DNA sequence: TCAAAAGTGTTATCCTTACACCCATGT
DNA sequence: ACATGGGTGTAAGGATAACACTTTTGA
């Protein structure tokens, strides 16, 4: 009754850490190969749950002890591991997001931290609109949108220009939605603008002959997992106090703000940020001050664990500044 | 390198439909057996993606054509399919939420629609606080919380009384969080108050000898999948216009409100609800009126698909009424 | 002295919430 | 008449967003 091909369950983790003001993810990098997210098989014999399995092989492979872990999505696409010599074995991969603080320990050999905006450079608006958008991406997307939807007969609800407006805030300025990371990556893939689309033999790549590298590509669909992680983290920030998983136990409000900005990819309004964080009861002063700030010494704060008991939904909501 | 036990990927779907003011899910019911969610294996040979696989076997098994489909979570627990004669085969199951309108067609034999509050009766506050909470659940949870955390040495961040306060709004009245459906079910399971805990040989069941049935149990961990679906849907309502997937193309605002209340499990404030929905631009008048309302004829509305183009986040936010 | 960051105060605006109230239809 | 649901107006309160401004340190 059950036609059972050889199926393997893989666990992929986007392990995020902010170091030096830049968000990083842990990657395993082999010479001449695109980067890959840490990957481990799920062996039900050894591990009772997927989460436990993940923590275990991350510890073994990298020496890192994960704190916050959250399941993102399970991908089962045929062809996601398509190779020239695809033998018909299939991998269903479960993507995870994990957060760790800036750890002085370097991970084990074979793995390293890489800037996540290296993979998705159009997501970092902290220094204004990324030039890669205006110069490379938008002109090509416009060309792609002007094409008829010929071969994609799957009657999408939205037209291509509409999708551009929504995902990339074209036409209307300043309604860039920082949470649409995944939608943007998938649109770029569909338009043949991600190197992975070419690798996978996607038809849309025929449009482009002079294509520069738009963000560093990754193996398999790992860049999609990364985009999912970024979407989720940017969204979750606003209603759950997950940001503190990236911070040391004690920190200044400015440090907190910089971490939030690093994740969101844009600046926030300083004064309001501080007030909102304090009024929300998210933090409490430790009593100490830090003089290493380059200005007036700053009070040090710690995360108030009690907020977990108090408010059902809480986080750092904040528009640009 | 990869120790590969026999692994199978199963897809479970909570297929939700509101009929007669009550949310229902599709279940397959066998005599003398607990209900089960529709289940199908994932066969990568036949189906390119998990979503496609799901839609296909649902069509084959039930004759239903799914509209909105959303992946919920992937469960990999050993023992979730634990049987007396467990032979060591393992199933990783991917849970899905699907929404369909109230369809006059009955599903094929072997399956039927069952009220979802039959499985999780403490979640329906539309007629006030459910008596099962005050009479059965709360007293037992208090006993359970008074126990020392002996065997669960996994240093949970929160104590048992704290978890009760958060999940079941005990101590403080009226901060019942309708979205914590999953957390509540898992707490009940952990406390041995769900029939599934007894089936699985959970130790906490030793506390109870006179345990009535607290909600209709389901096979495997399907009640957990259902709880996940309920949590997700209640949350998503508020920032995405998913509710319209449950409605016919044209409807009155009162019908819309009743569907929202059915899902949320509590009443909302009529006047404000209507205004918020209209102001948000979620609906537009069709021009027709319905006289079947029992009162003054009501304008008929349809979902404004354009909202998808306009606002990044929109839904039916509303506190009680 | 200046730059940089720490902090405080105030106001306009929007959204939500909560009331009060009238309208149109069927029984 | 009255019950039921349809539909409008308005005002209080809270949260956010956008200002302007002072303070304290190190270079």
XYZ file of C-alpha atoms (C1' of nucleotides) in Angstrom:
696
model
C 0.000 0.000 0.000
C 2.818 2.395 0.784
C 5.220 2.953 -2.056
C 8.325 3.652 -0.075
C 11.314 5.084 -1.827
C 14.493 5.544 0.102
C 13.710 8.539 2.269
C 16.034 10.231 4.632
C 15.199 12.895 7.165
C 17.735 15.676 7.312
C 17.916 18.445 9.843
C 19.268 21.811 8.766
C 19.970 24.539 11.250
C 20.390 28.252 10.750
C 22.425 28.994 13.841
C 22.369 32.733 14.311
C 24.725 34.860 16.319
C 25.387 38.576 16.157
C 29.079 39.389 16.253
C 30.491 42.828 15.818
C 27.149 44.305 14.856
C 26.630 41.827 12.043
C 24.339 38.810 12.169
C 26.152 35.627 11.277
C 25.154 32.070 10.635
C 27.219 28.996 11.079
C 28.183 27.399 7.765
C 30.283 24.507 6.717
C 32.478 25.620 3.881
C 34.360 23.326 1.614
C 36.802 24.455 -1.005
C 35.214 25.211 -4.353
C 31.802 24.509 -2.927
C 28.978 26.781 -2.027
C 28.431 27.176 1.673
C 26.037 24.845 3.435
C 24.077 25.027 6.629
C 25.119 22.505 9.238
C 23.351 19.331 8.364
C 22.654 16.135 10.221
C 20.446 13.136 9.641
C 17.655 12.348 12.044
C 18.059 8.949 13.585
C 14.946 8.005 15.530
C 16.824 5.165 17.199
C 19.132 7.540 18.992
C 16.992 10.587 19.527
C 13.508 10.744 20.880
C 12.537 13.983 19.185
C 13.735 16.070 16.300
C 14.837 18.855 18.634
C 16.989 16.533 20.686
C 18.529 15.103 17.549
C 19.368 18.570 16.360
C 21.014 19.639 19.591
C 23.054 16.472 19.686
C 24.640 16.560 16.296
C 25.238 20.289 16.516
C 27.140 19.636 19.722
C 29.114 16.842 18.097
C 29.823 18.630 14.852
C 30.555 22.089 16.131
C 31.007 21.969 19.858
C 28.243 24.537 20.284
C 25.551 24.195 22.903
C 22.356 25.601 21.455
C 20.061 27.742 23.538
C 16.881 28.771 21.808
C 15.748 26.382 19.086
C 12.677 26.679 16.888
C 11.449 24.530 14.059
C 10.896 26.482 10.880
C 9.586 24.403 8.051
C 9.866 21.019 6.441
C 10.887 20.954 2.814
C 10.201 17.926 0.711
C 10.846 19.115 -2.796
C 12.043 16.614 -5.237
C 15.040 18.091 -6.934
C 16.107 20.072 -3.970
C 19.021 17.712 -3.794
C 19.001 17.181 -7.505
C 22.412 16.228 -8.725
C 23.555 15.284 -12.200
C 23.593 11.691 -11.058
C 20.387 11.699 -9.041
C 19.804 8.104 -8.123
C 16.319 8.577 -6.833
C 17.126 8.866 -3.163
C 15.200 11.580 -1.481
C 15.766 13.808 1.447
C 13.076 15.540 3.391
C 14.704 18.308 5.331
C 13.475 19.975 8.463
C 14.773 23.508 8.849
C 15.569 24.944 12.253
C 16.378 28.349 13.662
C 18.739 28.473 16.613
C 20.009 31.505 18.475
C 23.243 31.762 20.416
C 25.042 34.636 22.058
C 28.245 36.065 20.704
C 30.514 33.343 21.939
C 34.250 33.803 22.215
C 34.754 30.155 21.318
C 35.322 29.505 17.670
C 33.443 26.533 16.251
C 35.253 23.361 15.297
C 37.192 22.961 12.061
C 35.193 22.809 8.883
C 32.643 25.311 10.106
C 32.743 29.042 10.519
C 30.494 32.021 10.930
C 29.481 33.899 7.811
C 27.580 37.182 7.600
C 23.966 36.506 6.751
C 23.703 39.657 4.665
C 26.433 38.184 2.499
C 23.819 35.684 1.376
C 20.902 38.099 1.174
C 22.513 41.530 0.706
C 19.282 43.256 -0.343
C 17.952 42.732 3.180
C 20.326 45.143 4.920
C 18.931 48.673 4.789
C 20.917 50.008 7.728
C 22.998 52.143 5.419
C 20.100 53.148 3.244
C 18.636 51.263 0.366
C 21.149 48.664 -0.805
C 22.648 49.619 -4.147
C 22.297 46.062 -5.371
C 18.555 46.637 -5.411
C 18.536 49.770 -7.518
C 21.386 48.768 -9.748
C 21.005 45.060 -10.308
C 17.802 43.593 -8.993
C 15.080 46.104 -9.767
C 15.898 46.599 -13.465
C 15.951 42.854 -14.009
C 12.790 42.256 -12.043
C 11.066 44.875 -14.159
C 12.125 43.061 -17.279
C 10.927 39.797 -15.822
C 7.580 41.302 -14.832
C 7.095 42.752 -18.283
C 7.266 39.249 -19.722
C 4.010 37.454 -20.152
C 3.351 34.691 -17.684
C 3.738 32.182 -20.463
C 4.914 28.941 -19.074
C 3.726 29.420 -15.534
C 0.174 28.550 -16.375
C -0.470 27.865 -12.706
C -2.969 30.684 -12.400
C -1.331 32.650 -9.644
C -3.692 34.961 -7.840
C -1.367 37.864 -8.409
C 0.339 39.167 -11.499
C 4.066 39.618 -11.672
C 3.990 43.418 -11.294
C 1.691 43.052 -8.314
C 4.059 40.607 -6.708
C 6.955 42.999 -7.238
C 5.030 45.779 -5.581
C 4.271 43.645 -2.574
C 7.612 41.940 -2.102
C 10.061 44.579 -3.231
C 8.030 47.737 -2.578
C 8.476 48.850 -6.145
C 6.222 51.660 -7.422
C 5.459 52.760 -3.885
C 8.483 53.836 -1.932
C 9.019 53.082 1.726
C 6.646 50.209 2.254
C 9.412 47.682 2.206
C 8.263 44.943 4.539
C 11.276 43.613 6.362
C 9.474 40.358 7.139
C 9.024 39.297 3.530
C 12.527 37.841 3.312
C 11.352 34.453 2.121
C 8.924 35.847 -0.432
C 11.680 37.990 -1.903
C 14.130 35.136 -2.177
C 11.560 32.891 -3.770
C 10.651 35.581 -6.261
C 14.304 36.025 -7.191
C 14.624 32.286 -7.571
C 11.538 32.140 -9.736
C 12.845 34.972 -11.865
C 16.061 33.081 -12.366
C 18.087 35.674 -10.505
C 19.403 33.342 -7.811
C 22.360 31.211 -8.744
C 20.517 28.206 -7.339
C 17.883 28.560 -10.060
C 20.523 28.122 -12.722
C 21.993 25.152 -10.906
C 18.549 23.553 -10.705
C 17.945 24.069 -14.385
C 15.138 26.550 -13.903
C 13.783 27.860 -17.182
C 13.691 31.550 -16.246
C 17.475 31.778 -16.293
C 17.326 31.958 -20.082
C 16.468 35.642 -19.681
C 19.843 36.520 -18.250
C 23.232 36.354 -19.835
C 25.130 38.998 -17.906
C 24.006 37.975 -14.447
C 26.266 39.044 -11.581
C 26.193 37.122 -8.359
C 23.238 38.429 -6.364
C 24.170 37.364 -2.896
C 26.351 34.406 -2.120
C 24.553 31.191 -3.062
C 24.305 28.120 -0.858
C 24.088 24.406 -1.377
C 20.756 22.694 -1.982
C 17.947 24.933 -0.779
C 19.850 26.208 2.199
C 19.489 29.815 1.182
C 15.770 29.303 1.292
C 16.058 27.912 4.797
C 18.133 30.930 5.743
C 15.519 33.257 4.276
C 12.833 31.431 6.237
C 14.875 31.847 9.393
C 15.297 35.551 8.773
C 11.598 36.048 8.115
C 10.648 34.195 11.229
C 13.139 35.908 13.465
C 12.226 39.378 12.221
C 8.588 38.624 12.814
C 8.984 36.947 16.154
C 11.056 39.755 17.617
C 7.959 41.860 17.737
C 5.847 39.686 19.917
C 8.209 37.436 21.802
C 11.334 38.375 23.757
C 13.590 36.175 21.647
C 16.128 38.908 21.009
C 17.671 38.319 24.415
C 18.810 34.896 23.296
C 21.359 36.749 21.195
C 22.593 38.974 24.016
C 24.869 38.390 26.981
C 23.244 38.363 30.398
C 23.993 42.013 30.937
C 23.940 44.691 28.275
C 23.289 48.354 27.640
C 20.171 49.540 25.876
C 22.340 50.712 23.013
C 23.777 47.244 22.571
C 20.269 45.826 22.618
C 19.227 48.343 19.995
C 22.156 47.497 17.748
C 21.310 43.814 17.883
C 17.684 44.504 17.048
C 18.750 46.689 14.146
C 21.155 44.049 12.916
C 18.339 41.524 12.756
C 15.669 43.828 11.376
C 18.048 45.283 8.816
C 17.121 48.880 9.488
C 17.550 51.551 12.130
C 15.017 52.215 14.832
C 14.215 55.424 16.660
C 16.550 55.575 19.610
C 14.551 57.454 22.191
C 11.332 55.625 21.574
C 13.097 52.292 21.459
C 14.567 52.817 24.890
C 11.297 53.931 26.370
C 9.285 51.131 24.863
C 11.708 48.500 26.051
C 11.716 49.905 29.560
C 7.976 50.527 29.758
C 7.255 47.047 28.516
C 9.110 45.736 31.524
C 11.365 43.680 29.324
C 14.513 44.639 31.183
C 15.666 45.662 34.626
C 18.757 47.591 35.652
C 21.507 45.529 37.183
C 22.798 48.556 39.074
C 26.123 48.535 37.275
C 27.216 50.847 34.511
C 29.372 50.305 31.496
C 32.005 52.908 30.697
C 33.069 51.250 27.475
C 30.425 52.970 25.452
C 32.265 55.839 23.841
C 30.075 58.340 25.592
C 28.397 58.841 28.876
C 28.447 55.609 30.892
C 25.374 53.514 30.310
C 23.330 51.604 32.804
C 23.549 47.883 32.405
C 20.355 45.869 32.110
C 19.347 42.272 32.215
C 16.370 40.524 30.717
C 13.440 40.346 33.131
C 12.457 36.702 32.980
C 9.237 37.566 34.802
C 7.746 39.034 31.649
C 7.138 35.470 30.572
C 4.662 35.261 33.408
C 2.993 38.571 32.850
C 2.086 39.358 29.309
C 0.958 36.864 26.730
C 2.565 38.726 23.885
C 5.486 41.032 24.134
C 8.497 42.035 22.137
C 10.243 44.976 20.580
C 7.825 46.637 18.211
C 9.332 49.597 16.456
C 9.172 51.385 13.206
C 12.127 52.993 11.509
C 14.067 55.964 12.841
C 27.762 6.970 8.307
C 24.016 7.291 8.434
C 22.288 4.801 10.648
C 19.054 4.552 8.820
C 16.144 2.891 10.468
C 13.000 2.402 8.502
C 11.551 5.883 8.344
C 8.315 6.878 6.806
C 7.022 10.363 6.215
C 3.377 10.781 7.068
C 1.215 13.757 6.355
C -1.608 14.596 8.749
C -4.165 17.230 7.942
C -6.526 19.122 10.178
C -9.135 20.025 7.595
C -11.291 22.711 9.122
C -14.754 23.769 8.096
C -17.378 25.704 10.011
C -20.817 24.193 9.669
C -23.828 25.384 11.560
C -21.813 27.745 13.708
C -19.496 25.008 14.899
C -15.957 24.416 13.675
C -15.464 20.877 12.488
C -12.514 18.818 11.382
C -12.508 15.889 9.060
C -11.782 12.625 10.858
C -11.640 9.023 9.886
C -13.529 7.043 12.449
C -13.313 3.327 12.846
C -15.470 1.328 15.181
C -14.026 1.000 18.682
C -11.160 3.237 17.714
C -10.342 6.769 18.628
C -10.782 9.238 15.816
C -7.859 9.977 13.574
C -6.938 12.849 11.338
C -6.783 11.956 7.665
C -3.400 10.471 7.097
C -1.375 9.774 4.010
C 2.211 8.792 3.338
C 4.486 11.112 1.427
C 5.829 9.494 -1.693
C 8.515 11.660 -3.264
C 8.334 9.613 -6.444
C 4.823 10.751 -7.154
C 4.712 14.200 -5.671
C 7.156 16.992 -6.090
C 6.393 18.745 -2.842
C 4.767 17.924 0.440
C 1.879 20.278 -0.278
C 1.110 18.614 -3.588
C 1.257 15.213 -1.987
C -1.187 16.337 0.667
C -3.695 17.750 -1.790
C -3.542 14.597 -3.863
C -4.260 12.010 -1.246
C -6.901 14.178 0.377
C -8.640 14.330 -2.988
C -8.326 10.588 -3.413
C -9.350 9.666 0.108
C -12.138 12.129 0.677
C -13.074 13.705 -2.605
C -12.404 17.128 -1.162
C -10.494 19.790 -3.059
C -8.486 21.751 -0.540
C -8.238 25.513 -0.766
C -5.960 27.110 1.768
C -3.221 24.824 3.038
C -0.529 25.628 5.590
C 2.185 23.512 7.085
C 2.074 23.441 10.857
C 4.814 21.395 12.378
C 6.809 18.240 11.953
C 6.678 15.750 14.771
C 9.345 13.141 15.104
C 8.760 11.698 18.519
C 9.649 8.134 19.050
C 6.714 6.523 20.688
C 4.189 8.744 19.049
C 3.142 5.664 17.187
C 4.128 3.430 20.018
C 2.130 0.251 19.956
C 2.383 -2.794 22.186
C 4.173 -4.541 19.338
C 6.405 -1.705 18.239
C 8.773 -3.204 15.769
C 11.089 -0.255 15.531
C 9.603 1.365 12.483
C 9.290 5.067 12.794
C 7.059 7.680 11.369
C 7.895 11.315 11.124
C 4.665 13.162 10.622
C 4.142 16.550 9.083
C 1.023 18.288 10.358
C -1.030 20.507 8.085
C -3.866 22.944 8.496
C -6.361 23.196 5.663
C -9.442 25.386 5.407
C -12.524 24.706 3.331
C -15.894 26.376 3.092
C -19.050 24.778 4.394
C -19.533 22.345 1.579
C -22.852 20.655 0.929
C -21.006 17.564 -0.269
C -20.464 14.956 2.355
C -17.015 13.380 2.336
C -16.512 9.818 1.220
C -17.247 6.817 3.413
C -15.004 6.249 6.338
C -14.599 9.923 7.031
C -16.879 12.481 8.572
C -16.823 15.905 10.155
C -16.531 16.088 13.923
C -16.831 19.196 16.104
C -13.405 20.371 17.114
C -14.612 21.502 20.525
C -15.585 17.907 21.108
C -11.867 17.181 21.236
C -10.856 20.288 23.157
C -14.014 21.357 25.009
C -12.229 23.778 27.344
C -11.464 25.982 24.360
C -15.057 27.082 23.712
C -15.935 30.092 25.861
C -18.792 31.319 23.722
C -21.290 30.348 26.390
C -19.144 31.535 29.247
C -16.385 29.674 30.965
C -16.728 25.981 30.183
C -17.873 24.025 33.195
C -15.357 21.297 32.469
C -12.679 23.779 33.464
C -14.065 24.737 36.836
C -15.392 21.318 37.721
C -12.888 18.866 36.340
C -9.721 20.407 35.064
C -8.814 23.174 37.466
C -9.084 21.148 40.672
C -6.912 18.412 39.218
C -4.384 20.818 37.815
C -4.114 22.425 41.234
C -3.365 19.044 42.768
C -0.814 18.366 40.076
C 0.834 21.740 40.588
C 1.033 21.203 44.315
C 3.144 18.096 43.709
C 6.852 18.574 43.735
C 8.497 18.448 40.341
C 10.103 15.172 41.301
C 10.793 13.117 38.267
C 10.797 15.902 35.733
C 14.307 16.900 36.550
C 14.557 18.739 33.242
C 14.975 22.125 34.875
C 12.025 23.883 33.360
C 12.276 27.638 33.441
C 8.862 27.884 35.005
C 7.311 26.177 37.973
C 4.088 24.271 37.701
C 1.920 26.959 39.330
C 3.448 29.547 37.043
C 2.634 27.450 34.019
C -0.952 27.078 35.187
C -1.281 30.809 35.565
C 0.016 31.396 32.069
C -1.785 28.635 30.217
C -5.065 28.390 32.085
C -5.326 31.899 33.492
C -5.677 30.545 36.998
C -5.236 32.996 39.916
C -5.888 35.925 37.608
C -9.282 35.893 35.980
C -9.934 36.963 32.424
C -6.488 36.741 30.958
C -7.285 33.521 29.220
C -5.203 33.610 26.055
C -7.187 31.988 23.291
C -4.035 31.297 21.309
C -2.417 29.023 23.894
C -4.363 25.983 22.717
C -1.286 23.852 22.189
C 0.315 24.818 25.473
C -2.855 23.890 27.328
C -3.158 20.514 25.660
C 0.461 19.721 26.313
C 0.106 20.705 29.936
C -2.912 18.444 30.302
C -0.980 15.647 28.658
C 1.970 16.199 30.941
C -0.319 16.193 33.959
C -1.731 12.884 32.830
C -5.180 14.357 32.233
C -5.371 13.484 28.559
C -6.377 9.954 27.719
C -3.437 9.778 25.337
C -1.047 10.127 28.261
C -2.441 6.980 29.813
C -2.253 5.161 26.493
C 1.385 6.199 26.107
C 2.240 5.005 29.601
C 2.996 8.442 30.964
C 3.925 8.372 34.622
C 1.724 11.264 35.744
C -1.437 9.250 35.223
C -0.732 7.523 38.541
C -2.216 10.572 40.228
C -5.686 9.960 38.873
C -8.033 7.083 39.513
C -11.399 8.714 38.898
C -10.528 10.467 35.680
C -13.460 11.339 33.419
C -12.868 11.794 29.732
C -11.599 15.324 29.254
C -12.343 15.876 25.627
C -12.558 13.134 23.065
C -9.121 11.602 22.551
C -7.555 10.883 19.183
C -5.183 8.338 17.743
C -1.434 8.815 17.957
C -0.650 12.481 18.595
C -3.430 13.746 16.403
C -5.013 15.757 19.173
C -1.740 17.591 19.488
C -1.802 18.324 15.776
C -5.361 19.576 16.150
C -4.328 21.804 19.034
C -1.481 23.158 16.926
C -3.902 23.889 14.127
C -6.245 25.715 16.460
C -3.438 27.789 17.922
C -2.160 28.728 14.520
C -5.527 29.578 13.077
C -6.551 31.695 16.064
C -3.305 33.572 15.817
C -3.261 33.966 12.081
C -6.786 35.360 11.904
C -5.505 38.521 13.449
C -2.946 39.442 10.868
C -3.898 37.601 7.702
C -7.279 37.432 5.988
C -7.491 33.662 6.255
C -10.969 33.670 7.730
C -12.461 34.142 4.287
C -11.251 30.706 3.289
C -13.978 29.381 5.554
C -16.738 31.552 4.088
C -18.739 31.404 0.879
C -18.005 34.057 -1.722
C -20.781 36.265 -0.453
C -21.807 36.660 3.166
C -23.251 39.096 5.675
C -21.103 40.731 8.319
C -23.006 38.796 10.946
C -22.132 35.509 9.302
C -18.519 36.612 9.166
C -18.635 37.489 12.840
C -20.122 34.128 13.789
C -17.371 32.292 11.941
C -14.705 34.371 13.641
C -16.302 33.700 17.014
C -16.514 29.997 16.266
C -12.794 29.878 15.610
C -11.720 32.184 18.418
C -14.002 30.465 20.895
C -15.428 33.665 22.340
C -17.749 36.503 21.395
C -16.545 39.740 19.913
C -18.028 43.208 20.156
C -20.526 43.507 17.331
C -20.404 47.169 16.447
C -16.660 47.467 16.610
C -16.178 44.266 14.712
C -18.246 45.531 11.833
C -16.473 48.835 11.713
C -13.004 47.377 11.929
C -13.690 44.919 9.162
C -15.087 47.626 6.915
C -12.453 50.222 7.740
C -9.709 47.741 7.128
C -11.013 47.406 3.599
C -11.273 43.648 4.016
C -14.688 43.453 2.362
C -16.781 45.231 -0.226
C -20.549 45.245 -0.655
C -21.826 43.127 -3.486
C -24.912 45.314 -3.763
C -27.278 42.511 -2.865
C -29.011 41.996 0.437
C -29.946 38.894 2.343
C -33.409 38.709 3.868
C -32.792 35.391 5.565
C -31.295 36.996 8.599
C -34.160 37.069 11.068
C -34.053 40.833 11.249
C -33.509 43.741 8.970
C -32.094 42.600 5.635
C -28.320 42.622 5.627
C -25.991 43.812 2.939
C -23.992 41.050 1.366
C -20.250 41.404 1.165
C -17.423 39.717 -0.580
C -13.756 39.520 0.330
C -11.740 42.284 -1.270
C -8.835 40.436 -2.824
C -7.060 43.747 -3.363
C -6.149 43.932 0.311
C -3.449 41.429 -0.501
C -1.850 44.165 -2.554
C -2.270 46.948 -0.109
C -1.387 46.175 3.435
C 1.402 43.891 4.549
C -0.461 42.706 7.616
C -4.174 42.677 8.061
C -6.797 40.599 9.729
C -9.616 40.707 12.225
C -8.207 41.936 15.501
C -10.790 42.104 18.219
C -11.107 41.705 21.934
C -14.106 40.205 23.652
C -17.583 41.647 23.583
C 35.684 71.907 22.825
C 33.548 68.411 20.295
C 31.702 63.956 19.229
C 29.102 60.263 20.896
C 26.057 58.174 23.351
C 22.917 58.426 27.638
C 18.869 60.024 29.080
C 14.151 63.097 29.828
C 9.980 65.506 28.401
C 6.161 66.727 25.492
C 2.787 66.493 21.899
C 0.101 64.875 17.893
C -2.035 61.108 16.009
C -4.001 56.793 15.421
C -6.283 52.800 16.932
C -8.974 50.408 20.048
C -12.571 50.063 23.236
C -16.782 51.035 25.177
C -21.193 53.236 25.176
C -25.443 55.015 23.400
C -28.611 55.010 20.061
C -31.582 54.492 15.754
C -33.263 51.442 11.580
C -35.716 47.748 9.122
C -37.815 43.429 8.965
C -40.656 39.089 10.475
C -43.799 37.171 13.815
C -45.398 45.480 19.968
C -41.234 43.264 20.234
C -37.406 40.459 19.174
C -33.590 40.198 16.152
C -30.144 41.596 13.772
C -28.441 45.825 10.823
C -26.149 49.972 11.103
C -24.185 54.935 12.880
C -21.966 58.337 16.080
C -18.992 59.694 19.498
C -15.812 59.998 23.191
C -12.280 58.136 26.487
C -7.949 55.818 26.793
C -3.730 53.853 25.430
C 0.113 53.203 22.470
C 3.058 54.882 18.994
C 5.704 58.256 16.380
C 8.040 62.426 15.960
C 9.826 66.260 18.092
C 13.172 68.984 20.965
C 16.288 69.096 24.528
C 19.756 68.173 28.521
C 23.589 65.268 30.593
C 27.870 62.852 31.000
C 31.839 60.894 29.478
C 36.390 60.214 26.412
C 39.419 62.021 22.946
